Short mmCIF file of C-alpha atoms and ligand atoms in Angstrom, two decimals:
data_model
loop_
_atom_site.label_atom_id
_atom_site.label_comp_id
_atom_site.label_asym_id
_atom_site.label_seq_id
_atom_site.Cartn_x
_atom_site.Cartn_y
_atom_site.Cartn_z
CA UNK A 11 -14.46 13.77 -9.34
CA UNK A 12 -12.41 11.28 -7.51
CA UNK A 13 -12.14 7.38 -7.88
CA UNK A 14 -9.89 5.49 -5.33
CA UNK A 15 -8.40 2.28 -5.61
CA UNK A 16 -6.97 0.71 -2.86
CA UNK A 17 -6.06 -2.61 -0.27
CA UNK A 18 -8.73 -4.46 1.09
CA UNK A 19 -5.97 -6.71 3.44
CA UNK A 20 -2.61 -6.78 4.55
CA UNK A 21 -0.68 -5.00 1.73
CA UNK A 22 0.65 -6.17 -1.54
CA UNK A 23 -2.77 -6.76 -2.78
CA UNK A 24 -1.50 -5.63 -6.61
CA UNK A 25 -3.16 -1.86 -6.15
CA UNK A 26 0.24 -1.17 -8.21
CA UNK A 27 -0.48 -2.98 -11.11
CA UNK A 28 -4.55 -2.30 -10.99
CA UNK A 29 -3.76 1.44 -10.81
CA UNK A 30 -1.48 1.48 -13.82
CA UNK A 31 -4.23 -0.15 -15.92
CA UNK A 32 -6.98 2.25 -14.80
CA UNK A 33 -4.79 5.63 -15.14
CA UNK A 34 -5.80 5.99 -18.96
CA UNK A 35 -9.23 6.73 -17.88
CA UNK A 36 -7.79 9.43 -15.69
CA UNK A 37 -6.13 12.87 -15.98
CA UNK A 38 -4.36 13.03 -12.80
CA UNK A 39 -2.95 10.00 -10.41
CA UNK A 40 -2.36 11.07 -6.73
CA UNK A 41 -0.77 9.00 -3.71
CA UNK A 42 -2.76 9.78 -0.84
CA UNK A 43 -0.75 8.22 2.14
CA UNK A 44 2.17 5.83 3.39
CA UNK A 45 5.55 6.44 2.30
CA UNK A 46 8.21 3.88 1.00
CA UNK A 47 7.09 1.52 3.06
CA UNK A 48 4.78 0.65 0.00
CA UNK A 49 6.02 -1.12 -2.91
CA UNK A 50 3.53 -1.31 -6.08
CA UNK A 51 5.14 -3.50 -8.72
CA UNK A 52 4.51 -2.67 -12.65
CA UNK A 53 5.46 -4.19 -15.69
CA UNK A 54 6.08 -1.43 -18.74
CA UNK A 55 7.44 -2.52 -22.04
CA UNK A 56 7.83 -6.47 -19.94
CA UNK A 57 10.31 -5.07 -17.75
CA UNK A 58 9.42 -5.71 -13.87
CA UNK A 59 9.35 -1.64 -11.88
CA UNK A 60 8.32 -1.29 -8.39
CA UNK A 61 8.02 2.27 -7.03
CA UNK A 62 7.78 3.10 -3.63
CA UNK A 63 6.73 6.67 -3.33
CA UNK A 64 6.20 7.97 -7.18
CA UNK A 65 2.21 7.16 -7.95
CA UNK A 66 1.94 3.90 -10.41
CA UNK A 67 -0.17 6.43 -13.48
CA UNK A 68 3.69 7.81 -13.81
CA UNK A 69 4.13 5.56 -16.94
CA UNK A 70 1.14 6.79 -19.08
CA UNK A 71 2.43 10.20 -21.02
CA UNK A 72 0.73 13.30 -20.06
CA UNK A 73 -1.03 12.14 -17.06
CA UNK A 74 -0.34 13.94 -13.83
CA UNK A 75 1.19 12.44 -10.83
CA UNK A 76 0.66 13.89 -7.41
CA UNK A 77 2.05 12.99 -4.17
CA UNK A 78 0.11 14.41 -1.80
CA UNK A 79 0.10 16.32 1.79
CA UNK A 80 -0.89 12.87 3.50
CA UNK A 81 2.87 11.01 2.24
CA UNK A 82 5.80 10.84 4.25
CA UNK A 83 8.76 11.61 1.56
CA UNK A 84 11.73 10.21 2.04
CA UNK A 85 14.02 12.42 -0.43
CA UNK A 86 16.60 9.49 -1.15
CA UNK A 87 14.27 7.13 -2.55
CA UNK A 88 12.21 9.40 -4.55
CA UNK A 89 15.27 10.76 -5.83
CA UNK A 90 16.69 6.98 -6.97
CA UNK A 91 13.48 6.24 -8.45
CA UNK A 92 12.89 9.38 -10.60
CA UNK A 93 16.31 8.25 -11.94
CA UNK A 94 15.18 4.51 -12.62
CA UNK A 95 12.03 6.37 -14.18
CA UNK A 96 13.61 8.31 -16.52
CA UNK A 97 15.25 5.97 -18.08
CA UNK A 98 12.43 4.90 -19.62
CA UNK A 99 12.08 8.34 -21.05
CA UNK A 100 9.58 9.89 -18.43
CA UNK A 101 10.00 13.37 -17.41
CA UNK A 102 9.22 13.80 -14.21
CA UNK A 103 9.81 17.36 -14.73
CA UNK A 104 6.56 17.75 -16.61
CA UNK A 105 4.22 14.90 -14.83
CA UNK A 106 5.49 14.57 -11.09
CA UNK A 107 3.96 17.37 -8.62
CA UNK A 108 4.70 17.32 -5.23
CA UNK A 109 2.56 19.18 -2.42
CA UNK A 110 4.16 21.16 -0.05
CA UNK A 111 2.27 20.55 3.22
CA UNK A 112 3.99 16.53 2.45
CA UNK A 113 5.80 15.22 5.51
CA UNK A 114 9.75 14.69 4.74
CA UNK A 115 11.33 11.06 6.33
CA UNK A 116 14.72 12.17 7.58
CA UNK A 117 17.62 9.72 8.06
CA UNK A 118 17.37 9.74 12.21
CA UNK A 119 13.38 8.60 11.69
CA UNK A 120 15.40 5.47 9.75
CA UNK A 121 17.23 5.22 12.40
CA UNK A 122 14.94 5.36 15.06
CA UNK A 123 12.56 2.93 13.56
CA UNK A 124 15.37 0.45 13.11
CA UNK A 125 16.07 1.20 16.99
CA UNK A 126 12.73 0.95 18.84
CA UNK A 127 11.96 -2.18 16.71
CA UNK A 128 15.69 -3.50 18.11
CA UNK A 129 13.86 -2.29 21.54
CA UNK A 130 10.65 -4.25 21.13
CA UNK A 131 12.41 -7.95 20.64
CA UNK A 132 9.96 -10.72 19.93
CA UNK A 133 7.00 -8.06 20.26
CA UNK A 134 8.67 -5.96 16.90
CA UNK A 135 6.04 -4.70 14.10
CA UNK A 136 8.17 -6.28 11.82
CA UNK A 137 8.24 -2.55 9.98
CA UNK A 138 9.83 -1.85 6.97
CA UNK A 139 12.70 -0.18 8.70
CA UNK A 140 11.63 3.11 6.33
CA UNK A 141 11.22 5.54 8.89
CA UNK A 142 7.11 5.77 8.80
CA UNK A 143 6.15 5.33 12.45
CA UNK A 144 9.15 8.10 13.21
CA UNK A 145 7.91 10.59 10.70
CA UNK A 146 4.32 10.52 11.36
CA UNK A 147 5.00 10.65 15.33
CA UNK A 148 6.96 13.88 14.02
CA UNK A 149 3.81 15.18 12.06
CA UNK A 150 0.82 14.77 14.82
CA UNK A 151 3.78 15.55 17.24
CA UNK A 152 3.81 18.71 15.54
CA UNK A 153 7.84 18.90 14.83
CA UNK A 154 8.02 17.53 11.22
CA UNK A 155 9.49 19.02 8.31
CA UNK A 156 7.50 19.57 5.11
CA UNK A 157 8.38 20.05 1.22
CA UNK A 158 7.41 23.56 1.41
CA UNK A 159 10.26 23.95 4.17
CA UNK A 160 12.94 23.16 1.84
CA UNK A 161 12.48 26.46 -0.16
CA UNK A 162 12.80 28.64 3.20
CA UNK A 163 16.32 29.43 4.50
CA UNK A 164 15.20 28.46 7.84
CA UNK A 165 15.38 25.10 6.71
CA UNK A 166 18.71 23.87 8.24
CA UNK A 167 18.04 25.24 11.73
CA UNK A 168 14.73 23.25 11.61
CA UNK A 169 16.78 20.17 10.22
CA UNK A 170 19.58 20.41 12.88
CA UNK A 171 16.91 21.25 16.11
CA UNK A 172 14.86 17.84 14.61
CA UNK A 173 18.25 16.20 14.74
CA UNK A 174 18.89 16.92 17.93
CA UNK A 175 15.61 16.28 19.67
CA UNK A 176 15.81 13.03 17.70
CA UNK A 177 19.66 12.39 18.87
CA UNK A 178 17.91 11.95 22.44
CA UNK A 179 15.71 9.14 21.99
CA UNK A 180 18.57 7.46 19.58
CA UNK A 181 20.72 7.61 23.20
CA UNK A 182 18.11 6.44 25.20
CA UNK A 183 17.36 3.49 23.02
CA UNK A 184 21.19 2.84 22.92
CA UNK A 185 21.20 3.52 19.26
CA UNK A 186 24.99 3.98 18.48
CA UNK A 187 25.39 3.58 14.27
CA UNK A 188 26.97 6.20 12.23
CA UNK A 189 24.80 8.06 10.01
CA UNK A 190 26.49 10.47 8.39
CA UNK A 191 26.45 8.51 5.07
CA UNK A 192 22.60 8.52 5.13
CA UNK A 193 22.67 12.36 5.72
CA UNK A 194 25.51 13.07 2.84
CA UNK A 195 22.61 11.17 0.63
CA UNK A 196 19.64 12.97 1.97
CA UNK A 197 21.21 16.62 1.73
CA UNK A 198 22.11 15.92 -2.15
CA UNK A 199 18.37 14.56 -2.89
CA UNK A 200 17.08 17.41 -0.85
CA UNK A 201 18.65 19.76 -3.62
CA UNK A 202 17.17 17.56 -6.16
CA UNK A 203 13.85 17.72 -4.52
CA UNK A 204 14.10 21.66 -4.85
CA UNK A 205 14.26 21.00 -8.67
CA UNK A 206 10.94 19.28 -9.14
CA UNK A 207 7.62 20.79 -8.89
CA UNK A 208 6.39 21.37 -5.61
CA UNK A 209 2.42 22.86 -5.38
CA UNK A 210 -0.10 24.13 -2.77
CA UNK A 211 -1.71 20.28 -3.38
CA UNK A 212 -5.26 21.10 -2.14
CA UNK A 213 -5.30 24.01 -4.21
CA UNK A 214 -3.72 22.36 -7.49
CA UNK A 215 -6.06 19.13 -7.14
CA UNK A 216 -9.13 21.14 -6.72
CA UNK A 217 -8.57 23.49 -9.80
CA UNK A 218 -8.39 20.56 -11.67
CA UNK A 219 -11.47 18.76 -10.53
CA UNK A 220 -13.56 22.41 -11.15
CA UNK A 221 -12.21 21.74 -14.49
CA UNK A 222 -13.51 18.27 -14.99
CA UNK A 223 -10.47 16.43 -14.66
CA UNK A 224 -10.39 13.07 -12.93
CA UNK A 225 -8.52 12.12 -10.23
CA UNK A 226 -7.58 8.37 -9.23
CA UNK A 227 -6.28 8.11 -5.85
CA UNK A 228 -3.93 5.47 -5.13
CA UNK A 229 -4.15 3.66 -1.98
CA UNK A 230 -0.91 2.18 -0.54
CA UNK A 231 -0.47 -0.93 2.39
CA UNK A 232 -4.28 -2.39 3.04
CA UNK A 233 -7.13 -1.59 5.18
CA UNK A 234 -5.88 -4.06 8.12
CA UNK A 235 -2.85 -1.92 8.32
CA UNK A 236 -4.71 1.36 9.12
CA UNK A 237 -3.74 3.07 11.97
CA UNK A 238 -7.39 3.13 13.23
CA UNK A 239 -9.49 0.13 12.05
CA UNK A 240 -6.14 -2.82 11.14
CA UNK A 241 -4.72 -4.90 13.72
CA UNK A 242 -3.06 -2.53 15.89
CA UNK A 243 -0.42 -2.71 17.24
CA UNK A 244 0.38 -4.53 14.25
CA UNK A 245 -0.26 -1.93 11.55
CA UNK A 246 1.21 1.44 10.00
CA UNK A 247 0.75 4.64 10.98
CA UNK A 248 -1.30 6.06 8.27
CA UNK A 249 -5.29 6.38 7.23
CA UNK A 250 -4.91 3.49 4.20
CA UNK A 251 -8.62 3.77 4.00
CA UNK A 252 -11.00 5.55 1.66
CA UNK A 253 -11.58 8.79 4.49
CA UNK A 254 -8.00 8.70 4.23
CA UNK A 255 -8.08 10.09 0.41
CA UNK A 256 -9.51 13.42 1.93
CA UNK A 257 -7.07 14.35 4.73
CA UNK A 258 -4.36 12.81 2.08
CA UNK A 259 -5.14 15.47 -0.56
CA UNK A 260 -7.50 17.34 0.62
CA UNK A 261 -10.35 17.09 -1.41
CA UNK A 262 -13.94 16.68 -0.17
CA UNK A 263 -15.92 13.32 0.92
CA UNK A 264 -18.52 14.60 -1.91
CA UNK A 265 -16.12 14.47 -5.04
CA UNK A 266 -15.38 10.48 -4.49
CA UNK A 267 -17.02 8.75 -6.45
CA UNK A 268 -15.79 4.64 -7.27
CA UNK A 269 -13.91 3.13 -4.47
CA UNK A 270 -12.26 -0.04 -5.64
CA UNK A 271 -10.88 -1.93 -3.20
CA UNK A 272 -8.31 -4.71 -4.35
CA UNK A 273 -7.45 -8.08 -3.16
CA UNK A 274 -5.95 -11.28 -3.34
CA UNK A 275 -8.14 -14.07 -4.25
CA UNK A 276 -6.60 -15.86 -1.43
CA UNK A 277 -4.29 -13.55 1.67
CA UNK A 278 -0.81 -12.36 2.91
CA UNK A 279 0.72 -10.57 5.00
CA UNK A 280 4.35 -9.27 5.63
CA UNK A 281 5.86 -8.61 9.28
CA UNK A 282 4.27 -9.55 12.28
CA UNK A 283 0.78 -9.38 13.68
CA UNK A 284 -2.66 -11.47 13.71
CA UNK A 285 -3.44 -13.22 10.18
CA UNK A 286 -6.48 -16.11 11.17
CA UNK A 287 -6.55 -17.62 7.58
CA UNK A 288 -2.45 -18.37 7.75
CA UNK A 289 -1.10 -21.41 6.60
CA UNK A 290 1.64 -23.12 8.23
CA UNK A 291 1.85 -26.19 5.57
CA UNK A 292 2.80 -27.31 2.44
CA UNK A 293 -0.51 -25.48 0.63
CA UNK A 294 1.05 -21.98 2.15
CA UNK A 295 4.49 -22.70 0.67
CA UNK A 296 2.61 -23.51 -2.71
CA UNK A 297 0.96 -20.43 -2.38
CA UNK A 298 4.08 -18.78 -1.45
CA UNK A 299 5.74 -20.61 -4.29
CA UNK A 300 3.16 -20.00 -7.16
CA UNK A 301 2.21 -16.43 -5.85
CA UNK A 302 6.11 -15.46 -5.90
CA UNK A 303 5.22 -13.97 -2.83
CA UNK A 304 8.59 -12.22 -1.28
CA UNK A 305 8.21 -8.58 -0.36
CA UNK A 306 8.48 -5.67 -3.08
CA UNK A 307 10.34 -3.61 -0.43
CA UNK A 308 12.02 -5.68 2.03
CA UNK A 309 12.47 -9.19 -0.13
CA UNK A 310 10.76 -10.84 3.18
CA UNK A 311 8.60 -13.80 2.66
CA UNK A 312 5.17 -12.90 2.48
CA UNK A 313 3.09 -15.12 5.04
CA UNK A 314 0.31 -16.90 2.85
CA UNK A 315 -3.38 -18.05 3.43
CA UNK A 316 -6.69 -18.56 2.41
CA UNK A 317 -9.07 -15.52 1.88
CA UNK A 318 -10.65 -14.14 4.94
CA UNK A 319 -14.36 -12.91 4.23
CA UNK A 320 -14.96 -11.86 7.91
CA UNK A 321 -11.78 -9.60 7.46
CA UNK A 322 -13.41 -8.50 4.25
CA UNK A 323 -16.56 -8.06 4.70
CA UNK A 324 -15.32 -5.62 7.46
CA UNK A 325 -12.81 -3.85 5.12
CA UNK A 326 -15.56 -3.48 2.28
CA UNK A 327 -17.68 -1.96 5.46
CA UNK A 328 -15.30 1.06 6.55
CA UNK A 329 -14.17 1.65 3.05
CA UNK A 330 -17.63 2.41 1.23
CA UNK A 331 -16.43 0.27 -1.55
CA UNK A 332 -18.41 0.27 -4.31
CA UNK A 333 -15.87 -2.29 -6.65
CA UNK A 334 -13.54 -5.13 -6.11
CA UNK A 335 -11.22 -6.47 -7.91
CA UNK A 336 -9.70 -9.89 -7.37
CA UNK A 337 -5.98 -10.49 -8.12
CA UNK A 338 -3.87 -13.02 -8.52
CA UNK A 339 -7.02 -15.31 -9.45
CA UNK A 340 -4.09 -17.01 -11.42
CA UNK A 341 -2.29 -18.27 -8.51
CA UNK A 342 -4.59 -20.44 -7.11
CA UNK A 343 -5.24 -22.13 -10.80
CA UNK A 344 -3.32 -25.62 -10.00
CA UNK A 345 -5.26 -26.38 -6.69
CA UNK A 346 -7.55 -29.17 -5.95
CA UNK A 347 -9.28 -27.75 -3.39
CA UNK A 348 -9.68 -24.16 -2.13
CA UNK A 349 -10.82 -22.76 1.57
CA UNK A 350 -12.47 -19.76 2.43
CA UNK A 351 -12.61 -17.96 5.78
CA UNK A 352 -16.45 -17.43 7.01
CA UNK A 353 -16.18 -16.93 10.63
CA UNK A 354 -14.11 -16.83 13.46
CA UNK A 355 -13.91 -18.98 16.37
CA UNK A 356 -12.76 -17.12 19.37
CA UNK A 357 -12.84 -19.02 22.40
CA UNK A 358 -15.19 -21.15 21.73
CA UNK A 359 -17.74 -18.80 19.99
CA UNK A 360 -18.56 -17.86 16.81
CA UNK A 361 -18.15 -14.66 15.39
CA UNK A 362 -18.46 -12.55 12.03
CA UNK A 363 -17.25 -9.38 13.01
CA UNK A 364 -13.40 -8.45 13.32
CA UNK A 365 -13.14 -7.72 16.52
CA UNK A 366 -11.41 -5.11 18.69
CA UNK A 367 -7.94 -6.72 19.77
CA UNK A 368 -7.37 -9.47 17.24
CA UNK A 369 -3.27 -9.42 18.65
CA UNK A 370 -4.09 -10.69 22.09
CA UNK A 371 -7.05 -13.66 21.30
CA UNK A 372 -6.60 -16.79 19.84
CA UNK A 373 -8.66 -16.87 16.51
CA UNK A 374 -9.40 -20.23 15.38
CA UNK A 375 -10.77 -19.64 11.30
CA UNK A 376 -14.44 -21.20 10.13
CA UNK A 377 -13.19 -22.45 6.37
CA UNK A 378 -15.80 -23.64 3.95
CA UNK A 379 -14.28 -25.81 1.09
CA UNK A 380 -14.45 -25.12 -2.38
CA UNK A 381 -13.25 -27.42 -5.67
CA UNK A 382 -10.25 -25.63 -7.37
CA UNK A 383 -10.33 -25.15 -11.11
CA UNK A 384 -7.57 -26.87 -12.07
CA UNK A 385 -7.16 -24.61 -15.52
CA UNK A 386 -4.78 -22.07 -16.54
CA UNK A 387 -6.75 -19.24 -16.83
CA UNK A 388 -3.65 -16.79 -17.72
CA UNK A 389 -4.99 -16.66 -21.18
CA UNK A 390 -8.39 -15.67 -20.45
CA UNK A 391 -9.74 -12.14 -21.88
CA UNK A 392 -13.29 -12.91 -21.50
CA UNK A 393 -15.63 -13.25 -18.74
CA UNK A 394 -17.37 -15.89 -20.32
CA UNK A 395 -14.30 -18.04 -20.51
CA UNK A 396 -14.00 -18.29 -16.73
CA UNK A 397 -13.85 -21.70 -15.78
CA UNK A 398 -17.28 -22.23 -13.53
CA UNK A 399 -15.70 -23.12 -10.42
CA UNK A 400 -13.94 -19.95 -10.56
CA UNK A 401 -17.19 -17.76 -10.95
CA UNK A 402 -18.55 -19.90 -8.35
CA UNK A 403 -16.34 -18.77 -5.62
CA UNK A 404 -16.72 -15.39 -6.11
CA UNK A 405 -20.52 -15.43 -6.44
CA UNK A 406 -19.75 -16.89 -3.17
CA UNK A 407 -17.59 -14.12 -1.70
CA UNK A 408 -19.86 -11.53 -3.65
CA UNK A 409 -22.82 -12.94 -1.43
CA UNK A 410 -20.72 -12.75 1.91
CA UNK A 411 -19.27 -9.18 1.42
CA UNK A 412 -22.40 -7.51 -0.10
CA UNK A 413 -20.12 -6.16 -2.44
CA UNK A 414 -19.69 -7.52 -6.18
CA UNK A 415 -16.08 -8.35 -7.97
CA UNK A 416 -15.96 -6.46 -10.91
CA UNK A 417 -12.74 -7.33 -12.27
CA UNK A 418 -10.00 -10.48 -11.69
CA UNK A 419 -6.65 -10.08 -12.48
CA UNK A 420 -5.06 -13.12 -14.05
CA UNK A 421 -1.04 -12.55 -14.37
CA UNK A 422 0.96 -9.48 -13.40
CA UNK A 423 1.05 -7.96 -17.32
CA UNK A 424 -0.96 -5.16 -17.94
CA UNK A 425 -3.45 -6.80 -19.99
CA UNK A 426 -3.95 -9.87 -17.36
CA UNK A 427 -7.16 -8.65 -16.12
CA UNK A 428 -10.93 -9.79 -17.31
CA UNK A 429 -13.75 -7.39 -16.63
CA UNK A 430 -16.50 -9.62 -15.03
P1 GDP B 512 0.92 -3.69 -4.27
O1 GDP B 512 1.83 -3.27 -3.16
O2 GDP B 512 -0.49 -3.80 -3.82
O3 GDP B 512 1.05 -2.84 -5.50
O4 GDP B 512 1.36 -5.16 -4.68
P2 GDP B 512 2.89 -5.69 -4.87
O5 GDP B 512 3.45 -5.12 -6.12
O6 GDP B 512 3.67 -5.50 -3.62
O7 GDP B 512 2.65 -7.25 -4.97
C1 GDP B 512 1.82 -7.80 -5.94
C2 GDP B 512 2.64 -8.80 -6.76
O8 GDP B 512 1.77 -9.61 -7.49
C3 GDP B 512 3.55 -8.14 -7.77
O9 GDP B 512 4.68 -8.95 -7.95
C4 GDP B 512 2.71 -8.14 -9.04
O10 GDP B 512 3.49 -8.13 -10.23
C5 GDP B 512 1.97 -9.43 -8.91
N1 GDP B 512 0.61 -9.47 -9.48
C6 GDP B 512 -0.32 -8.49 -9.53
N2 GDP B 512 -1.47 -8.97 -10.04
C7 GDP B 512 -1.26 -10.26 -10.31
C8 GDP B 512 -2.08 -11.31 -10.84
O11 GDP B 512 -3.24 -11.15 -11.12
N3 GDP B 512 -1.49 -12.54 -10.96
C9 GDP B 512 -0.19 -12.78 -10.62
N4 GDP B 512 0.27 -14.01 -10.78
N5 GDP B 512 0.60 -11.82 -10.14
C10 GDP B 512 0.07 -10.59 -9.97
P1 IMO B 513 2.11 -1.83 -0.15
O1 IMO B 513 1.70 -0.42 -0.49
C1 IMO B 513 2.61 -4.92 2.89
C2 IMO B 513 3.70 -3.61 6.90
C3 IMO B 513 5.07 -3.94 7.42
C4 IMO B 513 4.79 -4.04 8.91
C5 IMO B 513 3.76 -2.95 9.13
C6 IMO B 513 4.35 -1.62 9.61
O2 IMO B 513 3.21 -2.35 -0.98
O3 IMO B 513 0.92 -2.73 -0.08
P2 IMO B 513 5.83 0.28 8.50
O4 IMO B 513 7.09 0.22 7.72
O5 IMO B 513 4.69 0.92 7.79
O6 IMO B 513 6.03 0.88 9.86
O7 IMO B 513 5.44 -1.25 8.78
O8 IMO B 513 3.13 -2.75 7.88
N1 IMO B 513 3.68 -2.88 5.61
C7 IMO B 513 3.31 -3.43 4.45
N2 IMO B 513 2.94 -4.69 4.16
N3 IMO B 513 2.56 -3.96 1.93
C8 IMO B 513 2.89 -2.68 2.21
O9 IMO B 513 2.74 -1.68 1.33
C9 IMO B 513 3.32 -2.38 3.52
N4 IMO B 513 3.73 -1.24 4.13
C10 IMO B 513 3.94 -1.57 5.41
O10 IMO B 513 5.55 -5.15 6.89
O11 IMO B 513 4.16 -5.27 9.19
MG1 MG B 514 3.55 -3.95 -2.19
#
């Protein structure tokens, strides 16, 4: 069996944080996609950890962590953070498994993400400069390097033909930085990478479910960021949806189960692209302000805004999601008034439906008012002790979506979260 929890928008919906509470009721936590591009922020023992490519169950003893076929690796940051992991006594020996048919980020895809975005000017992704777009080009282009690959001697003739074929587009695109400190890293956390547990993942996940273990797959970036069905250009270059969880770790649509999609109870995004709900005032800088909303990754401002039910009705759609959970309920506590997004207004017509190239129209949002709280609901462990207004908007949003919040997340600790 197989329960998924992932973003219903832009990204840095709090999946990190939701994750790490649900892993106890797992056996075995498994990263399904994206690279360290994400950036899932937990707080263990009250001290603040984001990891980027390690799944978020890695702080619960004896639970298994898998990162599966559908990651792109990059060996230097997995390597850092399995130090800054162990240090709070976690073996990632024992509870880190890694599947060999997982795509390896080498330091030219760094490079030549940081190059073509230098190429595209004012039309950039705004990416996270990790090497993504490069290494997944490199996996449907056929010419990546996987884990398994490491443990074959061939591996450094298929390392320096990649690095040449890759040296050609850095020329073309003018690219002219020196590198070789990025490769002395990545060569001494490739040998570390040969010291840490690398599986046939389909195989290993699949015994375990024909055991009866449970699996919770972890989601990284948000459904508006898929490669398919987000605002493309202006996405990543992974599946970040639910279908994604199958080609990610290759288990079968059948064995998922719950599909809890997460998000904000009002929007961001980070980097460039289409975001209707935005707010270019003094309520997005509050927002900004109160929601400590700076990237986990890249320390960028996140852009802020209301919710956008058009964008999540849509996202609820292609997912299958069966729960959501609201975070950051807490955030919007001090405001008078709140806006939600109910349609758009494209050229002087109304629409509920996302539509095919959100980049090139000029969105104008529908907002329906709401009266804020105006309580600190921080404290709150019980449904019942919801302020009203609060369970009024999202009876509101449950009615718009057709899909119910089952949880809201009131703080960034562990136990800030009321089952509703
Ligand atoms: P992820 O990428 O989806 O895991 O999310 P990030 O970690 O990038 O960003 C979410 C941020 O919000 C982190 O700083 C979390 O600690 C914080 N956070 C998560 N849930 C809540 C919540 O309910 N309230 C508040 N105030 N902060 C939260
Ligand atoms: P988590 O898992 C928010 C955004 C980047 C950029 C676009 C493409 O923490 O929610 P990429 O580096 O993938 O080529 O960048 O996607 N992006 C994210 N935004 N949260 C993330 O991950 C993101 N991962 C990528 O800012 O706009
Ligand atoms: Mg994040």
């Amino acid at each position: 069996m197989v329960d998924v929890i992932l973003g219903l928008q832009w990204g840095d919906e709090g999946k990190g944080k939701i994750v790490d509470y649900f892993a106890p009721q797992y056996d075995i936590v498994a990263r399904f996609q994206g690279g360290p591009n994400a950036g899932h922020t937990l707080y263990v023992d009250g001290k603040k950890i984001v990891l980027h490519q390690i799944p978020s169950g890695i702080f619960h003893q004896n639970k298994i962590n898998i990162i599966g076929n559908g990651v792109v690796l990059d060996p230097v940051t997995l390597k850092r953070e399995c130090d800054a992991v162990a240090a709070f006594g976690i073996d990632v020996k024992k509870n880190l498994f890694i599947s060999e048919r997982t795509n390896i980020i080498v330091p030219t895809h760094r490079a030549i993400d940081k190059a073509s975005e230098l190429a595209k000017g004012e039309s950039k992704i705004g990416s996270t400069l990790k090497g993504i777009g490069p290494a997944y080009m490199d996996k449907t282009g056929r010419n990546a390097i996987r884990v398994g690959d490491l443990l074959d001697k061939s591996f450094t003739t298929q390392y320096i033909k990649l690095r040449l074929k890759h040296q050609k587009l850095l020329d073309n695109l003018h690219f002219i930085e020196d590198i070789s400190a990025w490769e002395e890293e990545f060569f001494e956390a490739i040998d570390f990478l040969r010291s840490l547990n690398v599986v046939n993942g389909e195989y290993f996940i699949n015994n375990e479910i024909s055991k009866g273990k449970k699996v919770l797959a972890e989601g990284a970036q948000g459904t508006m960021l898929d490669i398919d069905f987000g605002t493309f250009p202006f996405v990543t270059s992974s599946s970040t949806i639910s279908a994604g969880v199958c080609t990610g770790l290759g288990v079968a649509p059948q064995q998922i189960k719950r599909v809890m999609g997460v998000t904000k109870a009002y929007c961001t995004r980070v980097g460039s692209g289409p975001f209707p709900t935005e707010l270019h005032n003094e309520t997005g800088e509050e927002l900004r302000k109160l929601g400590n909303e700076f990237g986990a990754t890249t320390g960028r401002p996140r852009r802020c805004g209301w919710i956008d039910l058009v964008a999540l009705k849509y996202t609820c759609m292609v997912n299958g999601v069966t729960d959501v959970i609201m975070t950051k309920a807490d955030v919007l506590d001090s405001f008078p008034n709140l806006e939600v997004c109910t349609a758009y207004n494209i050229d002087g017509k109304s629409s509920q439906e996302v539509p095919f190239q959100m980049s090139k129209m000029n969105i104008q949002p529908v907002l329906e008012s709401f009266k804020g709280w105006k309580i600190d609901t921080t404290g709150i462990k019980q449904a019942q002790d919801l302020p009203s207004a609060m369970k009024e908007y999202i009876q509101f949003i449950n009615n718009y979506i057709g899909a119910d919040v089952k949880y809201v997340s009131n703080g960034p600790g562990r136990e800030q979260i009321v089952a509703l």
